[in-house]
PDB file of C-alpha atoms in Angstrom:
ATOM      1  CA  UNK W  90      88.827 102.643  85.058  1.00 76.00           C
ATOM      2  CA  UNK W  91      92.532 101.962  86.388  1.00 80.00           C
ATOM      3  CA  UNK W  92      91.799  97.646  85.819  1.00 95.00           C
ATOM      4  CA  UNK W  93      91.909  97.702  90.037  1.00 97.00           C
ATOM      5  CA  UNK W  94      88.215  97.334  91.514  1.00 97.00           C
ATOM      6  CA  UNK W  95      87.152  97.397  95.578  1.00 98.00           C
ATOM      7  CA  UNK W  96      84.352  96.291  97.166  1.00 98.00           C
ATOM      8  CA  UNK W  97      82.330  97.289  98.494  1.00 98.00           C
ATOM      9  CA  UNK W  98      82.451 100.919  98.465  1.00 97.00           C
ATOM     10  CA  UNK W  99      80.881 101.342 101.420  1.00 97.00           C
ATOM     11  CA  UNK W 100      80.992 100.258 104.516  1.00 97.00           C
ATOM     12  CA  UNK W 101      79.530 100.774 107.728  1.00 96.00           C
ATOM     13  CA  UNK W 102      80.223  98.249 110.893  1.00 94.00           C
ATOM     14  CA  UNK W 103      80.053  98.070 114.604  1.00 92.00           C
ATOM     15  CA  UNK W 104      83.175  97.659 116.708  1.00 90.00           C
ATOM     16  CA  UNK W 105      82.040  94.099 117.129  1.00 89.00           C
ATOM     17  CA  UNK W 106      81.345  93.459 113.904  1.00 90.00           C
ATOM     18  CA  UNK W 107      83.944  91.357 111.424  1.00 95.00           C
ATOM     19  CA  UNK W 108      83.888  92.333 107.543  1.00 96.00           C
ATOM     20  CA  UNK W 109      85.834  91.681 104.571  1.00 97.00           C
ATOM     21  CA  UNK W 110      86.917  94.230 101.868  1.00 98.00           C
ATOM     22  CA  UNK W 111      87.699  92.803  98.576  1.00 98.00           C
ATOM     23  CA  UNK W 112      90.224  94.041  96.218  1.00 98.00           C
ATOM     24  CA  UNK W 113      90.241  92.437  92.255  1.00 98.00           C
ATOM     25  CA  UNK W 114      93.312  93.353  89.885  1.00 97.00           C
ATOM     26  CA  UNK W 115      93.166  92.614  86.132  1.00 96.00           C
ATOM     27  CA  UNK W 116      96.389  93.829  84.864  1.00 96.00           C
ATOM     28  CA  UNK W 117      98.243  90.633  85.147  1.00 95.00           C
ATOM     29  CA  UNK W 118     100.319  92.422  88.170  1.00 95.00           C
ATOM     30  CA  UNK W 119     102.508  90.421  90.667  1.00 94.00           C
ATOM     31  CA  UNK W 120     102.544  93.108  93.668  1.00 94.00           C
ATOM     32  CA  UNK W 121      98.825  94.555  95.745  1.00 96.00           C
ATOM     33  CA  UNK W 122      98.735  96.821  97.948  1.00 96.00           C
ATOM     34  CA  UNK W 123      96.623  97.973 100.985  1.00 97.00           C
ATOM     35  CA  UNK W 124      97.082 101.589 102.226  1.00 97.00           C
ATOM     36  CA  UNK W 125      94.526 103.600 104.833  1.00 97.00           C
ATOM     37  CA  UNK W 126      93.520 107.272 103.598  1.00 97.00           C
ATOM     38  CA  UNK W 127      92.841 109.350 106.451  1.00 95.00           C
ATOM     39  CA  UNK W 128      91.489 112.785 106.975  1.00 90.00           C
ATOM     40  CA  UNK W 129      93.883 115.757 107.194  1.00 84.00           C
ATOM     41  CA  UNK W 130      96.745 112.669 107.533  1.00 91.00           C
ATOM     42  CA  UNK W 131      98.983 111.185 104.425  1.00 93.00           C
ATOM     43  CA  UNK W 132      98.394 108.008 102.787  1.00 95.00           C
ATOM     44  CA  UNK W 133      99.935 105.106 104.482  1.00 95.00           C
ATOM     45  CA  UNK W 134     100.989 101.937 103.708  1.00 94.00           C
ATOM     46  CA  UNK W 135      99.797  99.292 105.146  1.00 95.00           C
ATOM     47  CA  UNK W 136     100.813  95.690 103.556  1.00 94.00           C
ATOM     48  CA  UNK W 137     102.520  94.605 100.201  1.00 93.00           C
ATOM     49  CA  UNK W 138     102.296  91.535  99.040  1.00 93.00           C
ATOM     50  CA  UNK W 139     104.526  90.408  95.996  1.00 89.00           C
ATOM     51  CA  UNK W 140     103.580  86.744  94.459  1.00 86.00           C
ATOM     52  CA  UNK W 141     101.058  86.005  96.818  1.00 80.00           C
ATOM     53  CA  UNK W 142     104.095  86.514  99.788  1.00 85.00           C
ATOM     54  CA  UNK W 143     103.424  89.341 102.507  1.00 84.00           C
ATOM     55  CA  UNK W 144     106.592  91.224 102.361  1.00 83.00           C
ATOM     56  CA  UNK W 145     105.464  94.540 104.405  1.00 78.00           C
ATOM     57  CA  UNK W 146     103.218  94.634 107.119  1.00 76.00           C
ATOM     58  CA  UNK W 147     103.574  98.617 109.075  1.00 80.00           C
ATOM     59  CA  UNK W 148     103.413  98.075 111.939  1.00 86.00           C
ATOM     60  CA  UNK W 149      99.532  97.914 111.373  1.00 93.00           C
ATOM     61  CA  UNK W 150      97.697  96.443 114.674  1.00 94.00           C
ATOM     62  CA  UNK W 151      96.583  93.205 114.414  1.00 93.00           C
ATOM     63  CA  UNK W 152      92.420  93.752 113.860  1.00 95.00           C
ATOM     64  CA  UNK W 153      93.300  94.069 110.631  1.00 96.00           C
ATOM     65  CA  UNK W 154      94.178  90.930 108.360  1.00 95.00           C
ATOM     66  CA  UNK W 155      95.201  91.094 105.049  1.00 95.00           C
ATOM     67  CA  UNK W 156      95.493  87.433 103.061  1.00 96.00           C
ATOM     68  CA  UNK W 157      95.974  87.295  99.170  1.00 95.00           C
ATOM     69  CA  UNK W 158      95.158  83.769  97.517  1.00 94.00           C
ATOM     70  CA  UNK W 159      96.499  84.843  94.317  1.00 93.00           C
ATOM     71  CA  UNK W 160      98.337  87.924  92.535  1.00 91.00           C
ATOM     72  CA  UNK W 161      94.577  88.984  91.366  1.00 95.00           C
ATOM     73  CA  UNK W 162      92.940  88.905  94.331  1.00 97.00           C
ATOM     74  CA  UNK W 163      93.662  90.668  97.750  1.00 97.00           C
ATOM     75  CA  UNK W 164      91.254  90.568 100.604  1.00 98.00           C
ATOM     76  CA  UNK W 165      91.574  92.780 104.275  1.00 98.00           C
ATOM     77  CA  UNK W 166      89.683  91.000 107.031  1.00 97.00           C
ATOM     78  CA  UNK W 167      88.299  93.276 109.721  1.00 96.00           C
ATOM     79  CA  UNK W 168      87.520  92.671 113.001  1.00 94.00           C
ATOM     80  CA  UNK W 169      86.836  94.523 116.597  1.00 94.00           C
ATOM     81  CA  UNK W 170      87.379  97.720 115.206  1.00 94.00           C
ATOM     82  CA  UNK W 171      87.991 101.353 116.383  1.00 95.00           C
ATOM     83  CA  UNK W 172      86.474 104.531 115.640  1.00 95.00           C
ATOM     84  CA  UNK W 173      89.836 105.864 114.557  1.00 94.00           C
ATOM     85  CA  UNK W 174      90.043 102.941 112.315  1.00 96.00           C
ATOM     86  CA  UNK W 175      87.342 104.920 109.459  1.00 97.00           C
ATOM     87  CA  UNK W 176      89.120 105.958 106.961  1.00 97.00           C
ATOM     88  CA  UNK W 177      88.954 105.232 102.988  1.00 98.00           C
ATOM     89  CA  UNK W 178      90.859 101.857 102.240  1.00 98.00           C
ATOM     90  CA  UNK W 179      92.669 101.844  98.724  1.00 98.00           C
ATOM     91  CA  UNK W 180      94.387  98.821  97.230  1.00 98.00           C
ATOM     92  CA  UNK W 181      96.567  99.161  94.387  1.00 97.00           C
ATOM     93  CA  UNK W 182      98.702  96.973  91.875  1.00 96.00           C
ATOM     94  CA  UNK W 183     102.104  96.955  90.443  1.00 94.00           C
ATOM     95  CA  UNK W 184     103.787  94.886  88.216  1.00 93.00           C
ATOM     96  CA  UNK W 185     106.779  94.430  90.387  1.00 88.00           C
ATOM     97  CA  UNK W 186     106.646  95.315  94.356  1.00 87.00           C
ATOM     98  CA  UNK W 187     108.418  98.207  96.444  1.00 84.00           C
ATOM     99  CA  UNK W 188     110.906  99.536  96.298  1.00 83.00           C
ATOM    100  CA  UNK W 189     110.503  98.609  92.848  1.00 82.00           C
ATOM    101  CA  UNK W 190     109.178 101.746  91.347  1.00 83.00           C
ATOM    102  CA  UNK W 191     107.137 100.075  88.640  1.00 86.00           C
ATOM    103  CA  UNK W 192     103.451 102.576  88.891  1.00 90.00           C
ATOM    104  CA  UNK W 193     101.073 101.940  91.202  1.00 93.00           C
ATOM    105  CA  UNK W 194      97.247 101.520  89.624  1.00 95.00           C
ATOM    106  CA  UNK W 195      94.925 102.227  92.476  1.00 96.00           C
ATOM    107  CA  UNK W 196      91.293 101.350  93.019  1.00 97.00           C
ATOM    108  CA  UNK W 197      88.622 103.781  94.078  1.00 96.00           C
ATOM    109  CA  UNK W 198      88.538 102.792  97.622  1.00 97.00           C
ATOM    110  CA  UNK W 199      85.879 101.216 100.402  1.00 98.00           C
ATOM    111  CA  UNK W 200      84.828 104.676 102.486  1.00 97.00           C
ATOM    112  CA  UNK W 201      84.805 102.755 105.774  1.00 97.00           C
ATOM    113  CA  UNK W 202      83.059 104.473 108.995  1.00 97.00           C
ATOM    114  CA  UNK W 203      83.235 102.445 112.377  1.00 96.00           C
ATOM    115  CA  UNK W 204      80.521 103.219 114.960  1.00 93.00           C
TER     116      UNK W 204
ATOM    117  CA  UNK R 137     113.002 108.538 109.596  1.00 74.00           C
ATOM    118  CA  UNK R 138     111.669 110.331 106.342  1.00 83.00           C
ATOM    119  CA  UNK R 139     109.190 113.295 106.957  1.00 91.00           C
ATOM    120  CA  UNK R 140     107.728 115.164 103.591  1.00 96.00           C
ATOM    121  CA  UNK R 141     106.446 118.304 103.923  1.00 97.00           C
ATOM    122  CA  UNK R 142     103.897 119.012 100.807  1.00 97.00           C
ATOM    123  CA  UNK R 143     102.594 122.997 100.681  1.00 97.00           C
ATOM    124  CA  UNK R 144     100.307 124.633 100.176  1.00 98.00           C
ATOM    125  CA  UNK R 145      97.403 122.344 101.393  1.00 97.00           C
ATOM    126  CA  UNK R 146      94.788 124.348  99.663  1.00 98.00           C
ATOM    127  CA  UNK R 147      95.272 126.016  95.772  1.00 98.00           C
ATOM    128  CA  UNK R 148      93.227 128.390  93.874  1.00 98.00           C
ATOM    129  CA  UNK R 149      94.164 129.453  90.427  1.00 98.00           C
ATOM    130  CA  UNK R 150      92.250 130.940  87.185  1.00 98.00           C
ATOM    131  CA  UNK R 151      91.880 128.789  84.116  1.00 98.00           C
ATOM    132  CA  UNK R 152      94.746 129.409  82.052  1.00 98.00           C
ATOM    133  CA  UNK R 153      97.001 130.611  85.240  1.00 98.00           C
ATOM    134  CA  UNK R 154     100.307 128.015  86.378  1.00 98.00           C
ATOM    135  CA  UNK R 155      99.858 126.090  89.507  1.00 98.00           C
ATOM    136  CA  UNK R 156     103.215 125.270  92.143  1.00 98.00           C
ATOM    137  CA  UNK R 157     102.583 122.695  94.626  1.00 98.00           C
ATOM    138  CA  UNK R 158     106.217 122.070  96.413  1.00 98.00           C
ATOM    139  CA  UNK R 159     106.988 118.777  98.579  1.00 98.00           C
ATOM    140  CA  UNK R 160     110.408 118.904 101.146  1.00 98.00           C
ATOM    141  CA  UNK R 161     111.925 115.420 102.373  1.00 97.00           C
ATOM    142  CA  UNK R 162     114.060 114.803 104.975  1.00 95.00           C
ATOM    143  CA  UNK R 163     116.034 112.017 104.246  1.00 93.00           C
ATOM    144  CA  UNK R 164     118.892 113.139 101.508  1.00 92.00           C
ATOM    145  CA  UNK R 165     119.207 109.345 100.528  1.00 91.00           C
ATOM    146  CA  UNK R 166     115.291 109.448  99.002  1.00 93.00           C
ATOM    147  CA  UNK R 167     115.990 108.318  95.586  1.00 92.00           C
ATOM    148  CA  UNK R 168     112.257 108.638  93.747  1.00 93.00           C
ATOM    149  CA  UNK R 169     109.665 110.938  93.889  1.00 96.00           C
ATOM    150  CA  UNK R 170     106.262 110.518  92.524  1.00 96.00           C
ATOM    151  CA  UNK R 171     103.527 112.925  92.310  1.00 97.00           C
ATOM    152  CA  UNK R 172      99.477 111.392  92.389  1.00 97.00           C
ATOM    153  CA  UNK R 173      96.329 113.276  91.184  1.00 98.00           C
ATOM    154  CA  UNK R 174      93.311 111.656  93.340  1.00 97.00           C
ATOM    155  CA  UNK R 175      89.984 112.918  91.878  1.00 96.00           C
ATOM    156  CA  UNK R 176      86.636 113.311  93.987  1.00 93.00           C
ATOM    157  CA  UNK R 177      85.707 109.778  94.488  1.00 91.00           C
ATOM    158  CA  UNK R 178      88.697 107.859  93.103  1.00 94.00           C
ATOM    159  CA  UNK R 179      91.815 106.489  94.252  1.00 95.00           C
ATOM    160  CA  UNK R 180      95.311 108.253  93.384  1.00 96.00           C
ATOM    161  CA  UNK R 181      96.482 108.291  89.889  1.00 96.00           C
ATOM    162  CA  UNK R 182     100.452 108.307  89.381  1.00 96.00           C
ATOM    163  CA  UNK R 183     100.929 111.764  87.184  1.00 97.00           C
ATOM    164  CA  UNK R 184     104.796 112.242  87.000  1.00 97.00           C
ATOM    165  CA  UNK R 185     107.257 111.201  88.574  1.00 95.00           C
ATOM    166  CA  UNK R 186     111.358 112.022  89.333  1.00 95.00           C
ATOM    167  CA  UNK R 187     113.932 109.915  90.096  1.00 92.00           C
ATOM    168  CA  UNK R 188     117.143 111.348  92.320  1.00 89.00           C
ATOM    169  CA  UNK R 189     119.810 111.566  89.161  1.00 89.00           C
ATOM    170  CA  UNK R 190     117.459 113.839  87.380  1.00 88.00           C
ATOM    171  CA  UNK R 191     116.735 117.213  87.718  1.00 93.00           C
ATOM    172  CA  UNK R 192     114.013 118.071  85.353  1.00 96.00           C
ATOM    173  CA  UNK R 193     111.090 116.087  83.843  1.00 96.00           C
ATOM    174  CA  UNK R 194     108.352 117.386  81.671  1.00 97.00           C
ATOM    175  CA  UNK R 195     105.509 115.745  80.173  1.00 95.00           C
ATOM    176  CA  UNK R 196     103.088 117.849  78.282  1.00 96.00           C
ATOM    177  CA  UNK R 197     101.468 120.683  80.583  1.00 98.00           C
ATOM    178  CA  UNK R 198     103.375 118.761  83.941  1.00 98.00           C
ATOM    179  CA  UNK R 199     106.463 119.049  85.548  1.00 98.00           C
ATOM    180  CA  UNK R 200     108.571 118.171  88.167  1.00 98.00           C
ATOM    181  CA  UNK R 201     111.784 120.034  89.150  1.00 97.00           C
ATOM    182  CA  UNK R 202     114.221 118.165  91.846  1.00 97.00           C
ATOM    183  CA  UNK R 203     116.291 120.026  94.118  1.00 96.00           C
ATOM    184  CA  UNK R 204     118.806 117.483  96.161  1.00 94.00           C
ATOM    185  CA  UNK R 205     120.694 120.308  97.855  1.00 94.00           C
ATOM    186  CA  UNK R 206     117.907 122.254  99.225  1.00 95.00           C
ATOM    187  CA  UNK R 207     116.112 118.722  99.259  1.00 96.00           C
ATOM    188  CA  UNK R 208     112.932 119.721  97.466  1.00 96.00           C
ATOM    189  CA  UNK R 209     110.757 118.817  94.433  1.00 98.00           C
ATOM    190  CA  UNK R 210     107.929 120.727  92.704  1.00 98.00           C
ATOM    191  CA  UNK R 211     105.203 120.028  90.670  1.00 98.00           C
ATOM    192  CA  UNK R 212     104.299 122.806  88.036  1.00 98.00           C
ATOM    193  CA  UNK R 213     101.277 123.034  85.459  1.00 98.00           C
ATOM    194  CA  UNK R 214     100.671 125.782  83.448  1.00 98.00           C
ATOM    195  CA  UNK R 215      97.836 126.545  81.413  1.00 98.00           C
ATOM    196  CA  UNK R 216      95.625 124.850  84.128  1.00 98.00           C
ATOM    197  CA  UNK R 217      92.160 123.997  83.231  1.00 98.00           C
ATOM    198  CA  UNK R 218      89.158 123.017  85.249  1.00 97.00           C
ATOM    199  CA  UNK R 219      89.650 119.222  84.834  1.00 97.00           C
ATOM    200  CA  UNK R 220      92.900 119.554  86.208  1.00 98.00           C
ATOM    201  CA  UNK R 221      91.038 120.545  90.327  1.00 98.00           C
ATOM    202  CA  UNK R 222      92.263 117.338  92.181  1.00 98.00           C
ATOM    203  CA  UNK R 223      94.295 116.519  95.199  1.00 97.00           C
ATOM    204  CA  UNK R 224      97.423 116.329  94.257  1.00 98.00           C
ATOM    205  CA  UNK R 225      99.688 113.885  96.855  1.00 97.00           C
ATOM    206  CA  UNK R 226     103.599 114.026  96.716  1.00 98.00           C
ATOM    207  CA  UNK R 227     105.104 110.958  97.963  1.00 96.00           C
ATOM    208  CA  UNK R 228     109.134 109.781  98.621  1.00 96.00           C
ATOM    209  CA  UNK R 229     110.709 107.011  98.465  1.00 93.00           C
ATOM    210  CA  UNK R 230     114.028 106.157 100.393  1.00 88.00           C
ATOM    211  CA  UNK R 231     116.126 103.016 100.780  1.00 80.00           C
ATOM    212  CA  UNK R 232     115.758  99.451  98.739  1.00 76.00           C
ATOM    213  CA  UNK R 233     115.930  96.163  98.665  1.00 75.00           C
ATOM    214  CA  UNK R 234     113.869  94.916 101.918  1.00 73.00           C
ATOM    215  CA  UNK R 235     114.648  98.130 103.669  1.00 79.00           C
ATOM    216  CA  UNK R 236     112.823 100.854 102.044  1.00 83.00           C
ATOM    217  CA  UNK R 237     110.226 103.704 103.385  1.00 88.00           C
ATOM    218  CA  UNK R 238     107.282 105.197 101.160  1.00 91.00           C
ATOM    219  CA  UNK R 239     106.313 108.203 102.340  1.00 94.00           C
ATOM    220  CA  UNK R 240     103.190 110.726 101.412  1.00 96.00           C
ATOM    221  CA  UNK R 241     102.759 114.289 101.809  1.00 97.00           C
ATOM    222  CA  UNK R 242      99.209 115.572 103.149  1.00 96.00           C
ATOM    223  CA  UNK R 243      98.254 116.597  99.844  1.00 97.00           C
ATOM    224  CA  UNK R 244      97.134 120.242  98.204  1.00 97.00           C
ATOM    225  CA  UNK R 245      93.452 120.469  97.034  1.00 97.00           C
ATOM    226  CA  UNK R 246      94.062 122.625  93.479  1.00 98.00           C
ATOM    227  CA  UNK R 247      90.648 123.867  92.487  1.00 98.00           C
ATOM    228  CA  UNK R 248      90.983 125.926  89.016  1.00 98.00           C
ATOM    229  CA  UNK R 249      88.317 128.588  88.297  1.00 97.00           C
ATOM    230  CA  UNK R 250      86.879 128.885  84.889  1.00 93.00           C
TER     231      UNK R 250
END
């Protein structure tokens, strides 16, 4: 266990549909992470959030919305989804944010597939 | 903007047998260079890592080796063993402060024969 738990850990939703996927860090970290594992494509990073601030957003398109309460705690809301949007979702904790290089502790991931 | 380049994509080696995954970047201002082992089922798990001013780091059976000319970084185990079949991801990381890219390559599935 890397102290950095998703759920759930599977998902499976209509374009229509909204969802939530939770992330829960217990390491006492100040930076979360959301990144998008796709087949045959490299991880990417999608948000950063350092204190409870959003200080990346990649250009990701706005059906997905991250929002973190508190430094344990990191939630990405979903909504009107695409097909290309399945991929596995990881979150991950640092103690300090990017470009800090402080080590990343990921989660296992929600496997999401959009119909 | 930075590209990395992570070969081969696929890795077969006996037990006991050294493994070379190698990772090229782009962008000769990348300053850090970590290397992730992502097991079936779980997320990424930082392994070793480099930074730019460094040309060697070793930890136990791992390695990384940093070349800044030829812009290129390797990750070497030797005496591989079965637990060690993973993913393996390569990632850079170039710029600071609020202007900074993260960058992954594809990844190399390693799978060690007993």
């Amino acid at each position: 266990e890397t102290g950095v738990t998703q759920t759930p850990r599977h998902l499976v939703m209509g374009m229509t549909n909204k969802k939530s996927l939770k992330c829960e860090q217990h390491l006492g970290h100040n930076a979360m992470y959301w990144y998008k594992q796709s087949a045959k494509k490299p991880l990417e990073l999608m948000f950063v959030y350092n204190f409870k601030e959003q200080t990346e957003n990649n250009s990701v398109p706005s059906r997905f919305s991250p929002e973190c309460p508190n430094s344990s705690h990191l939630f990405l809301h979903l909504h009107t989804l695409q097909p290309e949007d399945s991929a596995l979702y990881l979150c991950a904790s640092s103690q300090e944010a990017l470009p800090r290089t402080d080590t990343q502790y990921f989660g296992p991931g929600t496997r999401l597939t959009v119909l | 903007g930075e590209n990395v380049e992570q070969h081969p994509s696929t890795l077969s080696v006996q037990e006991g047998d050294s493994a070379v995954i190698k990772c090229t970047y782009s962008d000769s201002a990348s300053n850090y260079f970590p290397w992730y082992k992502q097991e079936l089922g779980k997320g990424p798990q930082l392994i070793i890592d480099i930074r730019s001013n460094v040309g060697e780091k070793k930890d136990q059976r791992i390695a990384v080796t940093l070349n800044k000319t030829a812009k290129h970084f390797s990750l070497h185990i030797t005496e591989t063993q079965p637990e060690d079949s993973a993913v393996y991801f390569c990632a850079a990381i170039v710029g600071g402060g609020s202007n900074y890219k993260l960058t992954f390559g594809k990844g190399t599935l390693l799978t060690v024969n007993p």
